[in-house]
Short mmCIF file of C-alpha atoms and ligand atoms in Angstrom, two decimals:
data_model
loop_
_atom_site.label_atom_id
_atom_site.label_comp_id
_atom_site.label_asym_id
_atom_site.label_seq_id
_atom_site.Cartn_x
_atom_site.Cartn_y
_atom_site.Cartn_z
CA MET A 240 26.09 -41.54 0.02
CA ASN A 241 24.96 -38.05 -1.64
CA ASP A 242 22.87 -35.83 0.26
CA ILE A 243 19.16 -35.63 -0.60
CA LEU A 244 18.32 -31.98 -0.64
CA LEU A 245 14.81 -31.13 0.24
CA TYR A 246 12.87 -27.96 -0.21
CA VAL A 247 9.91 -27.07 1.96
CA GLY A 248 7.51 -24.29 1.06
CA ILE A 249 4.72 -22.94 3.32
CA ASP A 250 1.90 -20.31 3.07
CA ASP A 251 -1.37 -19.20 4.05
CA THR A 252 -1.50 -20.64 7.59
CA ASP A 253 -2.68 -17.37 9.30
CA SER A 254 -5.62 -14.96 9.73
CA SER A 255 -6.26 -11.50 10.28
CA SER A 256 -6.92 -12.35 14.28
CA GLY A 257 -3.97 -14.43 14.79
CA MET A 258 -0.68 -16.60 13.88
CA CYS A 259 1.99 -15.81 11.38
CA THR A 260 3.43 -18.05 8.64
CA THR A 261 7.01 -17.03 9.56
CA TYR A 262 5.92 -18.14 13.04
CA VAL A 263 4.60 -21.52 12.01
CA THR A 264 8.03 -22.13 9.83
CA CYS A 265 10.30 -20.77 12.82
CA VAL A 266 8.35 -23.45 15.12
CA ILE A 267 8.78 -26.08 12.78
CA ILE A 268 12.48 -25.71 11.98
CA SER A 269 13.34 -25.83 15.74
CA LYS A 270 11.30 -29.07 15.88
CA LEU A 271 13.38 -30.24 13.04
CA LYS A 272 16.65 -29.23 14.65
CA ASP A 273 15.80 -30.90 17.94
CA TYR A 274 15.33 -33.93 15.94
CA GLY A 275 18.79 -33.49 14.74
CA PHE A 276 17.92 -32.44 10.89
CA ASN A 277 20.12 -30.33 9.35
CA ILE A 278 18.63 -26.98 7.93
CA SER A 279 20.62 -25.36 5.21
CA GLY A 280 21.11 -21.42 5.32
CA TYR A 281 18.38 -19.34 6.17
CA PRO A 282 14.82 -19.78 6.01
CA ARG A 283 13.24 -17.49 3.24
CA LEU A 284 10.69 -15.09 3.43
CA ILE A 285 9.37 -14.10 0.15
CA ARG A 286 6.87 -11.18 -0.23
CA LEU A 287 4.67 -11.71 -3.31
CA ASN A 288 2.43 -9.41 -5.52
CA PRO A 289 1.05 -6.77 -2.95
CA PHE A 290 -2.27 -6.70 -4.90
CA ALA A 291 -2.84 -10.58 -4.51
CA ARG A 292 -6.84 -10.51 -3.69
CA PHE A 293 -6.46 -13.38 -0.90
CA LYS A 294 -3.67 -11.73 1.12
CA THR A 295 -4.02 -11.72 5.12
CA ARG A 296 -1.60 -8.54 5.34
CA GLY A 297 2.08 -8.72 3.79
CA ASN A 298 1.33 -11.45 1.49
CA GLY A 299 4.66 -13.31 2.71
CA ALA A 300 5.29 -17.05 1.91
CA LEU A 301 7.90 -19.21 3.67
CA SER A 302 10.61 -21.75 2.43
CA PHE A 303 13.65 -23.65 3.82
CA LYS A 304 16.29 -26.15 2.79
CA LEU A 305 17.32 -29.21 4.32
CA LYS A 306 20.26 -31.62 3.62
CA LEU A 307 19.17 -35.24 4.38
CA LYS A 308 20.66 -38.78 4.11
CA THR A 309 17.92 -41.08 3.31
CA GLU A 310 14.52 -41.34 1.92
CA LYS A 311 13.07 -42.42 5.28
CA GLU A 312 14.32 -39.15 6.70
CA VAL A 313 12.51 -37.34 4.09
CA GLU A 314 9.15 -39.14 5.03
CA GLU A 315 10.17 -38.02 8.68
CA VAL A 316 10.42 -34.46 7.86
CA LYS A 317 7.05 -34.35 5.75
CA LYS A 318 5.24 -35.89 8.59
CA LEU A 319 6.36 -33.08 11.21
CA VAL A 320 5.95 -30.40 8.79
CA LEU A 321 2.03 -31.22 7.88
CA GLU A 322 1.49 -32.15 11.46
CA ASN A 323 2.36 -28.80 12.66
CA VAL A 324 0.88 -26.69 9.93
CA GLN A 325 -2.22 -28.68 10.49
CA THR A 326 -2.26 -27.88 14.38
CA LEU A 327 -0.87 -24.09 14.24
CA SER A 328 -2.73 -23.02 11.15
CA GLU A 329 -6.02 -20.88 11.49
CA LEU A 330 -8.01 -23.60 9.87
CA GLN A 331 -11.21 -22.22 11.54
CA ASP A 332 -10.79 -18.77 9.21
CA GLU A 333 -12.79 -19.40 5.93
CA LYS A 334 -10.10 -17.32 4.19
CA THR A 335 -7.02 -19.44 5.80
CA ASN A 336 -6.09 -22.08 2.94
CA PRO A 337 -2.70 -23.56 4.13
CA GLY A 338 -0.49 -24.98 1.06
CA VAL A 339 2.79 -27.37 1.60
CA VAL A 340 5.28 -28.18 -0.95
CA PHE A 341 7.97 -30.39 -0.99
CA TYR A 342 10.51 -30.44 -3.66
CA GLN A 343 13.70 -32.92 -4.38
CA ASN A 344 15.30 -31.46 -7.25
CA ASP A 345 17.20 -28.28 -8.66
CA VAL A 346 15.39 -25.10 -8.59
CA THR A 347 14.87 -24.61 -12.57
CA LEU A 348 14.58 -21.51 -14.52
CA GLU A 349 10.81 -22.49 -14.82
CA LEU A 350 10.35 -22.24 -11.17
CA GLU A 351 12.25 -18.92 -11.27
CA GLU A 352 9.70 -17.63 -13.64
CA PHE A 353 6.81 -18.65 -11.61
CA ALA A 354 8.19 -17.13 -8.59
CA ASP A 355 8.71 -14.12 -10.53
CA ARG A 356 5.23 -13.77 -12.09
CA THR A 357 3.83 -14.93 -8.28
CA ILE A 358 5.46 -11.29 -7.43
CA ARG A 359 4.45 -9.25 -10.39
CA ASN A 360 1.19 -10.79 -11.36
CA ILE A 361 -1.55 -12.56 -10.12
CA VAL A 362 -1.43 -16.54 -10.69
CA SER A 363 -4.17 -19.31 -10.25
CA ILE A 364 -4.29 -22.42 -8.09
CA THR A 365 -4.84 -24.71 -11.26
CA GLU A 366 -1.81 -23.28 -13.13
CA THR A 367 0.23 -23.89 -10.10
CA GLU A 368 -0.86 -27.27 -9.47
CA SER A 369 -0.14 -28.20 -13.09
CA ILE A 370 3.58 -26.77 -12.82
CA LEU A 371 3.67 -28.78 -9.35
CA LYS A 372 2.61 -32.15 -11.39
CA ASN A 373 5.30 -31.41 -14.07
CA ILE A 374 8.05 -31.00 -11.84
CA GLY A 375 7.17 -34.00 -9.77
CA ALA A 376 6.67 -32.08 -6.53
CA ASP A 377 4.86 -33.44 -3.58
CA TYR A 378 2.34 -30.98 -2.26
CA TYR A 379 -0.49 -30.74 0.24
CA LYS A 380 -3.61 -28.52 0.33
CA PHE A 381 -5.39 -27.94 3.37
CA LYS A 382 -9.08 -26.62 2.45
CA ASN A 383 -8.80 -24.97 -0.92
CA GLY A 384 -5.02 -25.31 -0.68
CA ARG A 385 -4.47 -21.73 -2.17
CA GLY A 386 -1.32 -21.68 -0.26
CA ILE A 387 0.64 -23.67 -2.60
CA ILE A 388 1.03 -20.54 -5.00
CA GLY A 389 3.14 -18.72 -2.23
CA ALA A 390 4.74 -21.96 -1.15
CA LEU A 391 6.11 -22.93 -4.58
CA ALA A 392 6.95 -19.00 -5.46
CA ALA A 393 8.96 -19.11 -2.00
CA ILE A 394 11.04 -21.91 -3.12
CA GLY A 395 11.62 -20.69 -6.78
CA CYS A 396 12.42 -16.98 -6.05
CA ASN A 397 15.83 -16.24 -7.21
CA LEU A 398 17.31 -13.76 -4.72
CA THR A 399 19.39 -11.71 -7.25
CA ASP A 400 19.12 -8.73 -4.34
CA GLN A 401 18.21 -9.55 -0.57
CA THR A 402 18.02 -8.39 2.81
CA PHE A 403 17.48 -10.05 6.11
CA GLU A 404 14.77 -9.62 8.85
CA LEU A 405 15.25 -11.04 12.36
CA LEU A 406 11.47 -11.68 14.08
CA ALA A 407 11.33 -11.90 17.96
CA TYR A 408 8.02 -13.67 19.12
CA ARG A 409 6.00 -13.20 21.86
CA THR A 410 4.74 -15.86 24.44
CA PRO A 411 1.06 -17.01 23.83
CA GLU A 412 -0.39 -15.29 26.93
CA ASN A 413 0.74 -12.11 25.42
CA TYR A 414 -0.64 -12.35 22.43
CA GLY A 415 -3.21 -9.39 21.44
CA SER A 416 -2.01 -7.31 24.16
CA LYS A 417 0.20 -4.17 23.85
CA ARG A 418 3.76 -4.66 22.80
CA ARG A 419 6.38 -4.09 25.83
CA ILE A 420 9.30 -2.67 23.95
CA ASP A 421 11.75 -0.11 25.60
CA HIS A 422 11.28 2.81 22.58
CA GLU A 423 14.53 4.59 23.52
CA SER A 424 16.47 1.45 23.31
CA VAL A 425 15.35 1.06 19.74
CA VAL A 426 16.37 4.44 19.00
CA GLU A 427 20.04 3.69 20.42
CA MET A 428 19.98 0.45 18.30
CA ASP A 429 19.08 2.69 15.29
CA THR A 430 21.79 5.24 16.03
CA LYS A 431 24.29 2.47 16.52
CA THR A 432 23.25 0.26 13.63
CA TYR A 433 21.57 2.31 10.66
CA PRO A 434 21.78 2.27 7.68
CA SER A 435 23.05 -1.49 8.25
CA THR A 436 19.79 -1.87 9.58
CA PHE A 437 16.77 0.50 8.48
CA ASP A 438 13.21 1.30 8.83
CA ASN A 439 13.44 1.12 12.69
CA LEU A 440 11.80 4.43 13.37
CA ASP A 441 9.52 6.86 11.59
CA HIS A 442 9.63 10.37 12.95
CA GLY A 443 9.26 9.17 16.74
CA TYR A 444 7.08 6.04 15.80
CA ILE A 445 8.55 2.78 16.51
CA ALA A 446 8.28 0.79 12.92
CA ILE A 447 9.89 -2.29 14.29
CA GLU A 448 6.86 -3.10 16.17
CA PRO A 449 3.45 -4.39 14.58
CA HIS A 450 0.23 -3.49 15.59
CA THR A 451 -1.81 -6.66 14.57
CA PRO A 452 -2.82 -9.54 17.30
CA CYS A 453 -0.01 -11.83 15.54
CA PRO A 454 2.93 -13.61 17.68
CA VAL A 455 5.37 -11.02 16.28
CA LEU A 456 6.89 -9.04 19.19
CA TYR A 457 9.22 -6.87 16.96
CA GLY A 458 11.15 -7.39 13.11
CA ILE A 459 14.33 -5.94 12.72
CA ARG A 460 15.31 -5.45 9.00
CA GLY A 461 18.88 -4.87 7.64
CA GLU A 462 21.54 -5.85 5.35
CA ASN A 463 23.17 -9.15 6.93
CA PRO A 464 22.48 -11.65 9.80
CA ASP A 465 25.52 -10.04 11.86
CA VAL A 466 23.89 -6.67 12.37
CA LEU A 467 20.49 -8.07 13.03
CA GLU A 468 21.83 -10.47 15.87
CA GLN A 469 23.71 -7.19 17.35
CA ALA A 470 20.54 -5.15 16.90
CA ARG A 471 18.74 -7.91 18.73
CA THR A 472 21.15 -7.48 21.91
CA MET A 473 20.16 -3.67 21.99
CA VAL A 474 16.65 -4.05 21.97
CA ARG A 475 15.29 -4.11 25.59
CA VAL A 476 11.85 -5.74 25.72
CA MET A 477 9.71 -5.86 29.30
CA GLU A 478 8.00 -9.21 28.14
CA PRO A 479 9.31 -12.79 27.60
CA VAL A 480 10.72 -13.61 24.08
CA GLU A 481 9.66 -17.14 23.14
CA ARG A 482 11.92 -17.44 20.07
CA HIS A 483 13.35 -15.75 17.54
CA CYS A 484 14.76 -16.36 13.85
CA ILE A 485 16.48 -14.79 11.21
CA PHE A 486 15.05 -14.87 7.62
CA GLN A 487 16.82 -14.18 4.22
CA THR A 488 14.02 -12.39 2.21
CA ASN A 489 13.51 -10.20 -0.78
CA GLN A 490 12.17 -7.29 1.02
CA HIS A 491 13.09 -3.99 0.24
CA THR A 492 14.59 -5.08 -3.05
CA ASP A 493 12.10 -3.48 -5.20
CA MET A 494 11.78 -7.16 -6.83
CA HIS A 495 7.90 -6.16 -7.60
CA LEU A 496 8.64 -3.59 -10.05
CA LYS A 497 8.69 -3.87 -13.67
CA PRO A 498 10.35 -1.09 -15.80
CA ILE A 499 7.94 -0.26 -18.52
CA ASP A 500 7.87 2.10 -21.78
CA ASN A 501 4.29 3.24 -22.37
CA ILE A 502 1.83 4.52 -19.80
CA SER A 503 -0.91 2.95 -21.81
CA ASP A 504 0.34 -0.62 -21.30
CA MET A 505 0.09 -0.37 -17.58
CA GLU A 506 -2.36 -2.83 -16.00
CA LYS A 507 -4.16 -3.17 -12.58
CA PHE A 508 -2.60 -5.06 -9.67
CA LYS A 509 0.86 -4.76 -11.17
CA CYS A 510 3.71 -2.73 -10.06
CA TYR A 511 6.06 -0.76 -12.59
CA ILE A 512 8.71 1.74 -12.91
CA VAL A 513 7.42 4.64 -15.54
CA ASN A 514 8.66 7.71 -16.81
CA GLY A 515 6.23 10.40 -17.64
CA LYS A 516 5.30 14.19 -17.35
CA VAL A 517 2.97 15.73 -14.73
CA MET A 518 -0.31 17.01 -16.34
CA ASP A 519 -1.96 18.66 -13.88
CA LYS A 520 -1.05 20.24 -10.28
CA PRO A 521 -1.34 17.86 -7.50
CA HIS A 522 -4.42 18.36 -5.51
CA VAL A 523 -6.15 16.74 -2.38
CA ILE A 524 -9.31 14.84 -2.25
CA ASP A 525 -11.47 13.60 0.59
CA GLY A 526 -9.42 11.37 3.11
CA GLY A 527 -6.19 13.87 2.57
CA HIS A 528 -5.08 11.72 -0.57
CA LEU A 529 -2.77 13.65 -3.08
CA ILE A 530 -3.80 12.98 -6.92
CA PHE A 531 -2.31 13.80 -10.12
CA ARG A 532 -1.88 12.75 -13.72
CA LEU A 533 1.18 11.56 -15.30
CA GLU A 534 1.44 11.48 -19.07
CA ASP A 535 3.52 10.09 -22.08
CA GLU A 536 3.01 10.01 -25.55
CA SER A 537 0.77 6.80 -25.06
CA GLY A 538 -1.61 7.81 -22.40
CA ASN A 539 -1.76 9.05 -18.82
CA ILE A 540 -2.65 7.71 -15.60
CA GLU A 541 -3.78 9.03 -12.36
CA CYS A 542 -1.16 8.86 -9.41
CA ALA A 543 -1.87 9.09 -6.06
CA ALA A 544 0.08 9.57 -2.63
CA TYR A 545 -2.58 8.45 -0.11
CA GLU A 546 -2.82 9.76 3.13
CA PRO A 547 -0.78 7.18 5.14
CA THR A 548 2.17 8.36 3.47
CA LYS A 549 2.03 11.65 5.52
CA GLN A 550 4.97 14.03 4.93
CA PHE A 551 5.97 12.20 1.45
CA ARG A 552 2.96 14.26 0.22
CA ASN A 553 4.71 17.60 0.81
CA TYR A 554 6.94 16.57 -1.88
CA VAL A 555 4.16 15.50 -4.05
CA ARG A 556 2.32 18.94 -3.72
CA LYS A 557 5.21 20.52 -4.74
CA LEU A 558 4.90 19.26 -8.28
CA GLU A 559 4.07 21.36 -11.05
CA PRO A 560 2.55 20.56 -14.72
CA GLY A 561 5.44 19.89 -16.99
CA ASP A 562 7.86 18.36 -14.30
CA ILE A 563 9.36 15.05 -15.64
CA LEU A 564 9.26 12.21 -13.33
CA GLU A 565 10.20 8.50 -12.75
CA VAL A 566 7.51 7.00 -10.74
CA TYR A 567 7.81 3.70 -8.83
CA GLY A 568 4.71 2.22 -7.55
CA GLY A 569 1.94 -0.32 -8.16
CA VAL A 570 -1.82 0.10 -9.75
CA GLY A 571 -4.56 -0.59 -7.64
CA GLU A 572 -8.23 -0.60 -8.22
CA GLY A 573 -8.12 3.37 -7.77
CA ILE A 574 -10.30 6.02 -6.73
CA ASN A 575 -12.72 5.39 -9.74
CA ASN A 576 -12.12 1.68 -10.31
CA GLN A 577 -10.10 3.14 -13.31
CA GLY A 578 -6.58 2.06 -11.97
CA THR A 579 -4.47 4.60 -9.81
CA LEU A 580 -0.71 4.45 -9.61
CA ASN A 581 -0.15 4.37 -5.85
CA ILE A 582 3.57 6.12 -5.61
CA GLU A 583 6.10 4.27 -3.28
CA LYS A 584 8.73 6.62 -4.48
CA PHE A 585 9.70 8.90 -7.67
CA GLN A 586 12.50 10.59 -9.05
CA LEU A 587 12.04 14.32 -10.14
CA LYS A 588 14.14 14.48 -13.39
CA GLU A 589 13.46 17.83 -14.80
CA LEU A 590 11.74 20.56 -13.21
CA ALA A 591 9.24 22.58 -15.25
CA LYS A 592 9.77 26.54 -15.53
CA THR A 593 7.10 28.23 -13.29
CA GLU A 594 6.23 31.66 -14.08
CA LYS A 595 4.08 34.46 -12.86
CA PHE A 596 2.79 37.77 -14.55
CA VAL A 597 3.89 41.11 -12.81
CA ASN A 598 3.76 44.84 -13.62
CA PRO A 599 6.30 45.85 -15.99
CA MET A 600 9.52 47.79 -14.87
CA CYS A 601 9.76 51.65 -14.88
CA SER A 602 12.88 53.07 -16.83
CA CYS A 603 13.84 54.84 -13.66
CA GLY A 604 14.04 51.13 -12.05
CA LYS A 605 10.99 50.96 -10.10
CA ARG A 606 8.20 48.48 -10.56
CA MET A 607 5.13 50.19 -11.88
CA LYS A 608 1.46 50.19 -10.64
CA SER A 609 -1.75 50.01 -12.07
CA ALA A 610 -3.09 53.26 -13.32
CA GLY A 611 -6.50 51.91 -13.22
CA LYS A 612 -8.76 49.54 -15.12
CA ASN A 613 -7.63 49.79 -18.75
CA LYS A 614 -5.39 52.54 -18.05
CA GLY A 615 -2.19 50.91 -18.35
CA PHE A 616 0.88 51.33 -15.74
CA LYS A 617 2.03 54.20 -13.58
CA CYS A 618 5.45 54.74 -11.98
CA PRO A 619 4.96 55.12 -8.20
CA SER A 620 8.45 57.05 -8.11
CA CYS A 621 8.94 59.00 -11.41
CA SER A 622 5.25 59.09 -12.15
CA LYS A 623 5.81 58.11 -15.75
CA ILE A 624 2.96 56.71 -17.04
CA GLU A 625 3.06 53.58 -19.76
CA ARG A 626 -0.88 53.42 -21.47
CA ASN A 627 -0.07 50.23 -23.64
CA GLY A 628 2.31 48.59 -20.89
CA GLU A 629 1.80 44.92 -20.48
CA LYS A 630 2.34 42.37 -17.44
CA VAL A 631 5.44 40.50 -17.84
CA ALA A 632 6.30 37.00 -17.16
CA VAL A 633 8.93 36.37 -14.30
CA GLU A 634 10.25 32.98 -13.46
CA VAL A 635 9.21 31.65 -9.68
CA PRO A 636 11.60 29.97 -7.97
CA ARG A 637 10.65 26.18 -7.26
CA ASN A 638 11.14 25.05 -3.66
CA ILE A 639 12.12 21.32 -4.73
CA GLU A 640 15.05 20.17 -6.40
CA LYS A 641 15.80 17.31 -8.61
CA GLY A 642 16.22 13.90 -6.87
CA PHE A 643 14.54 11.05 -5.28
CA TYR A 644 11.80 11.04 -2.78
CA GLU A 645 10.23 8.24 -0.87
CA THR A 646 7.38 7.32 1.38
CA PRO A 647 8.14 6.96 4.96
CA PRO A 648 8.96 3.72 6.47
CA SER A 649 5.73 3.53 8.43
CA ALA A 650 3.88 3.45 4.87
CA ARG A 651 6.80 1.43 2.98
CA ARG A 652 5.72 -1.55 1.09
CA HIS A 653 7.68 -4.78 2.15
CA LEU A 654 8.73 -5.00 -1.34
CA SER A 655 10.03 -1.29 -1.54
CA LYS A 656 13.37 -0.61 -1.71
CA PRO A 657 14.48 2.35 0.71
CA LEU A 658 16.52 4.95 -0.90
CA VAL A 659 19.20 4.15 1.85
CA ARG A 660 20.15 0.69 0.24
CA ASP A 661 21.31 2.72 -2.73
CA GLY A 662 23.24 5.07 -0.31
CA LEU A 663 20.77 7.80 -1.73
P1 LIG B 250 1.21 -12.68 6.50
O1 LIG B 250 1.86 -12.09 5.64
O2 LIG B 250 0.52 -12.05 7.46
O3 LIG B 250 1.65 -14.09 6.74
P2 LIG B 250 -0.27 -13.06 3.93
O4 LIG B 250 -0.70 -11.48 3.51
O5 LIG B 250 0.79 -13.68 3.61
O6 LIG B 250 -0.23 -13.13 5.35
P3 LIG B 250 -1.53 -15.21 3.13
O7 LIG B 250 -2.28 -15.67 4.48
O8 LIG B 250 -0.38 -15.69 3.02
O9 LIG B 250 -1.58 -13.61 3.40
O10 LIG B 250 -2.71 -15.45 1.96
C1 LIG B 250 -2.12 -15.02 0.65
C2 LIG B 250 -2.58 -16.20 -0.24
O11 LIG B 250 -2.64 -15.62 -1.51
C3 LIG B 250 -2.12 -17.24 -0.21
O12 LIG B 250 -2.86 -18.32 -0.34
C4 LIG B 250 -1.06 -17.34 -1.50
O13 LIG B 250 -0.82 -18.39 -1.98
C5 LIG B 250 -1.77 -16.71 -2.52
N1 LIG B 250 -1.06 -15.80 -3.30
C6 LIG B 250 0.26 -15.03 -3.01
N2 LIG B 250 0.33 -14.42 -4.11
C7 LIG B 250 -0.21 -14.84 -5.13
C8 LIG B 250 -0.57 -14.03 -6.38
N3 LIG B 250 0.53 -13.36 -6.92
N4 LIG B 250 -1.55 -14.63 -7.40
C9 LIG B 250 -2.84 -15.45 -6.53
N5 LIG B 250 -2.50 -15.92 -5.39
C10 LIG B 250 -1.40 -15.25 -4.63
#
């Protein structure tokens, strides 16, 4: 008898005051395993459009795959999943609208495209429901059921590039309290496993530790499950770990970015890779955000390195009008609701020549001084006077080089690919 392949997608179970869909999925998977069900591969944590309006935090949706023998088993799995989503979700929060999708067929191109749109655009519940009906999927909406969008996208996403994340979870009595992680052990783990694991530290700040009341104690991100298991044994914690789980994910793949030719075609709430020329000198605005405009032949757009990007702003500050950049980032509402490109990283491709005007040189080799207003220049060494002399332009060396510059781990979007993943 052929196996029955069942995909399960889950999203929108948590609220800003608690829970996490990764935890709900992890609990469901261990219960399914306890009943002897066969989970195929790793569960998947798929990050969706960072500008989706109803996200709680990182806009993550979950899916996993089972190999089953009979339709009776399919029904048992569905019952267990739905019961646990019902009991574990933060249903009392008006913004929590769980959705669960069960799908028993191959992932088609249509589903891959839907996932792609959910990562790069905004999609509606109606549109999602019509696809679900077309493909004959079984789906459940709790309250308005917005979670079906993410649930279906998590099933459909084609991982052309991938990373893994190991999430360790706290016991409930510790939810909301300060996490007790031995920081020294995280530094040691990073020293031994970087760059196969990455984004563990950020200038002395422990980046594996979340700062929300959710069940996650820490999350280690890396290139493969083996290195994550090794890293887990190196991280010491002073509180119990209830469980841990490794997820296969599109985090840090740049999957949200679409290369685009014209700045004028860029739209709000979408993410791009775009080339252009710096129009004006970056300047600081209230809140410590750094702003400049980028132009091409089609138009221009405001670009921002926001305050949380910290030291990244030191590189942006060094840009000059005329510099040629390739910018990676998403267009948010922006400072004046006009759409601002939120820079995740950039490649400085060509440096503009910067010059300043100085007094001319004397024929004796000394730099001349002003001889007084409208009186030309006088040499301090040989006293020669140049009545009609003019200031001359000299090139000012730039203290930034061509190359890639990126935001630090603490300000990095989940989807944003760190340069180290490209070996840069
Ligand atoms: P966490 O990451 O902490 O689990 P979250 O940030 O993933 O939480 P959710 O609670 O899952 O946030 O809420 C996001 C909601 O937005 C879900 O209902 C999801 O289906 C929906 N959604 C995700 N991407 C899009 C999109 N591109 N367009 C429209 N809706 C979306």
